[in-house]
């Protein structure tokens, strides 16, 4: 499976931008887990959790919290829609809505 970043209407890649704001150790951990998903797809818990139809999250444990990368798939491509770092287990609703909106753009143009 290949991996690509979601690109918004302005040509920006929000997940790539978010990753750039993180420290090197966090980026490395997130990258390693995304690569595990890429090479082993389909995977389940504890690394990958299905959120709803066509939407999953990669669950990454970081030294200072938890990171989530929400993604969808299209044919044999994993498309990284949204990333967030958080302290609690529950996925915040606004972050889920961002991922849903981007997923609709991917699948419906």
GROMACS .gro file of C-alpha atoms in nm:
model
  109
    1UNK     CA    1   0.000   0.000   0.000
    2UNK     CA    2   0.132   0.345  -0.083
    3UNK     CA    3   0.089   0.646   0.146
    4UNK     CA    4   0.011   1.002   0.049
    5UNK     CA    5  -0.094   1.317   0.227
    6UNK     CA    6  -0.434   1.477   0.175
    7UNK     CA    7  -0.390   1.802  -0.023
    8UNK     CA    8  -0.641   2.081   0.041
    9UNK     CA    9  -0.774   2.332  -0.213
   10UNK     CA   10  -0.483   2.567  -0.136
   11UNK     CA   11  -0.229   2.297  -0.216
   12UNK     CA   12  -0.135   2.250   0.152
   13UNK     CA   13  -0.081   1.914   0.319
   14UNK     CA   14  -0.226   1.956   0.671
   15UNK     CA   15  -0.086   1.631   0.812
   16UNK     CA   16   0.263   1.706   0.679
   17UNK     CA   17   0.239   2.057   0.830
   18UNK     CA   18   0.128   1.911   1.166
   19UNK     CA   19   0.413   1.658   1.163
   20UNK     CA   20   0.658   1.940   1.101
   21UNK     CA   21   0.550   2.107   1.426
   22UNK     CA   22   0.630   1.798   1.634
   23UNK     CA   23   0.964   1.704   1.786
   24UNK     CA   24   1.188   1.458   1.605
   25UNK     CA   25   1.113   1.164   1.839
   26UNK     CA   26   0.737   1.206   1.790
   27UNK     CA   27   0.772   1.229   1.411
   28UNK     CA   28   0.985   0.915   1.413
   29UNK     CA   29   0.732   0.719   1.623
   30UNK     CA   30   0.439   0.831   1.405
   31UNK     CA   31   0.632   0.753   1.086
   32UNK     CA   32   0.724   0.406   1.210
   33UNK     CA   33   0.363   0.323   1.296
   34UNK     CA   34   0.235   0.453   0.962
   35UNK     CA   35   0.496   0.237   0.788
   36UNK     CA   36   0.378  -0.066   0.989
   37UNK     CA   37   0.023  -0.002   0.866
   38UNK     CA   38   0.146   0.055   0.511
   39UNK     CA   39   0.331  -0.276   0.501
   40UNK     CA   40   0.083  -0.484   0.700
   41UNK     CA   41  -0.258  -0.355   0.588
   42UNK     CA   42  -0.519  -0.449   0.689
   43UNK     CA   43  -0.437  -0.425   1.060
   44UNK     CA   44  -0.655  -0.390   1.368
   45UNK     CA   45  -0.620  -0.296   1.732
   46UNK     CA   46  -0.416  -0.188   1.912
   47UNK     CA   47  -0.248   0.003   1.625
   48UNK     CA   48  -0.543   0.070   1.394
   49UNK     CA   49  -0.903   0.134   1.489
   50UNK     CA   50  -1.188   0.164   1.242
   51UNK     CA   51  -1.391   0.475   1.322
   52UNK     CA   52  -1.661   0.436   1.059
   53UNK     CA   53  -1.700   0.334   0.696
   54UNK     CA   54  -1.380   0.423   0.505
   55UNK     CA   55  -1.223   0.602   0.804
   56UNK     CA   56  -0.956   0.464   1.038
   57UNK     CA   57  -0.707   0.598   1.289
   58UNK     CA   58  -0.347   0.499   1.353
   59UNK     CA   59  -0.301   0.506   1.731
   60UNK     CA   60   0.050   0.615   1.831
   61UNK     CA   61   0.179   0.625   2.188
   62UNK     CA   62   0.421   0.911   2.248
   63UNK     CA   63   0.629   0.984   2.560
   64UNK     CA   64   0.406   1.281   2.650
   65UNK     CA   65   0.067   1.160   2.527
   66UNK     CA   66  -0.112   1.006   2.235
   67UNK     CA   67  -0.110   1.089   1.866
   68UNK     CA   68  -0.373   0.992   1.614
   69UNK     CA   69  -0.347   1.000   1.237
   70UNK     CA   70  -0.685   0.964   1.069
   71UNK     CA   71  -0.685   0.815   0.723
   72UNK     CA   72  -0.894   0.672   0.445
   73UNK     CA   73  -0.801   0.437   0.166
   74UNK     CA   74  -0.852   0.460  -0.207
   75UNK     CA   75  -0.761   0.152  -0.406
   76UNK     CA   76  -0.415   0.063  -0.271
   77UNK     CA   77  -0.336   0.405  -0.122
   78UNK     CA   78  -0.352   0.517   0.241
   79UNK     CA   79  -0.445   0.887   0.244
   80UNK     CA   80  -0.349   1.072   0.563
   81UNK     CA   81  -0.637   1.312   0.635
   82UNK     CA   82  -0.578   1.460   0.979
   83UNK     CA   83  -0.332   1.435   1.267
   84UNK     CA   84  -0.361   1.532   1.629
   85UNK     CA   85  -0.182   1.490   1.958
   86UNK     CA   86  -0.396   1.454   2.266
   87UNK     CA   87  -0.388   1.359   2.631
   88UNK     CA   88  -0.712   1.159   2.661
   89UNK     CA   89  -0.833   0.845   2.484
   90UNK     CA   90  -1.148   0.999   2.335
   91UNK     CA   91  -1.124   1.148   1.986
   92UNK     CA   92  -1.249   1.510   1.993
   93UNK     CA   93  -1.557   1.561   1.774
   94UNK     CA   94  -1.413   1.864   1.585
   95UNK     CA   95  -1.113   1.654   1.478
   96UNK     CA   96  -1.342   1.376   1.358
   97UNK     CA   97  -1.544   1.631   1.157
   98UNK     CA   98  -1.227   1.764   0.988
   99UNK     CA   99  -1.132   1.410   0.886
  100UNK     CA  100  -1.484   1.337   0.758
  101UNK     CA  101  -1.486   1.654   0.547
  102UNK     CA  102  -1.147   1.574   0.395
  103UNK     CA  103  -1.251   1.214   0.334
  104UNK     CA  104  -1.556   1.335   0.138
  105UNK     CA  105  -1.326   1.552  -0.075
  106UNK     CA  106  -1.104   1.249  -0.149
  107UNK     CA  107  -1.389   1.018  -0.241
  108UNK     CA  108  -1.623   1.262  -0.412
  109UNK     CA  109  -1.389   1.522  -0.558
   0.00000   0.00000   0.00000
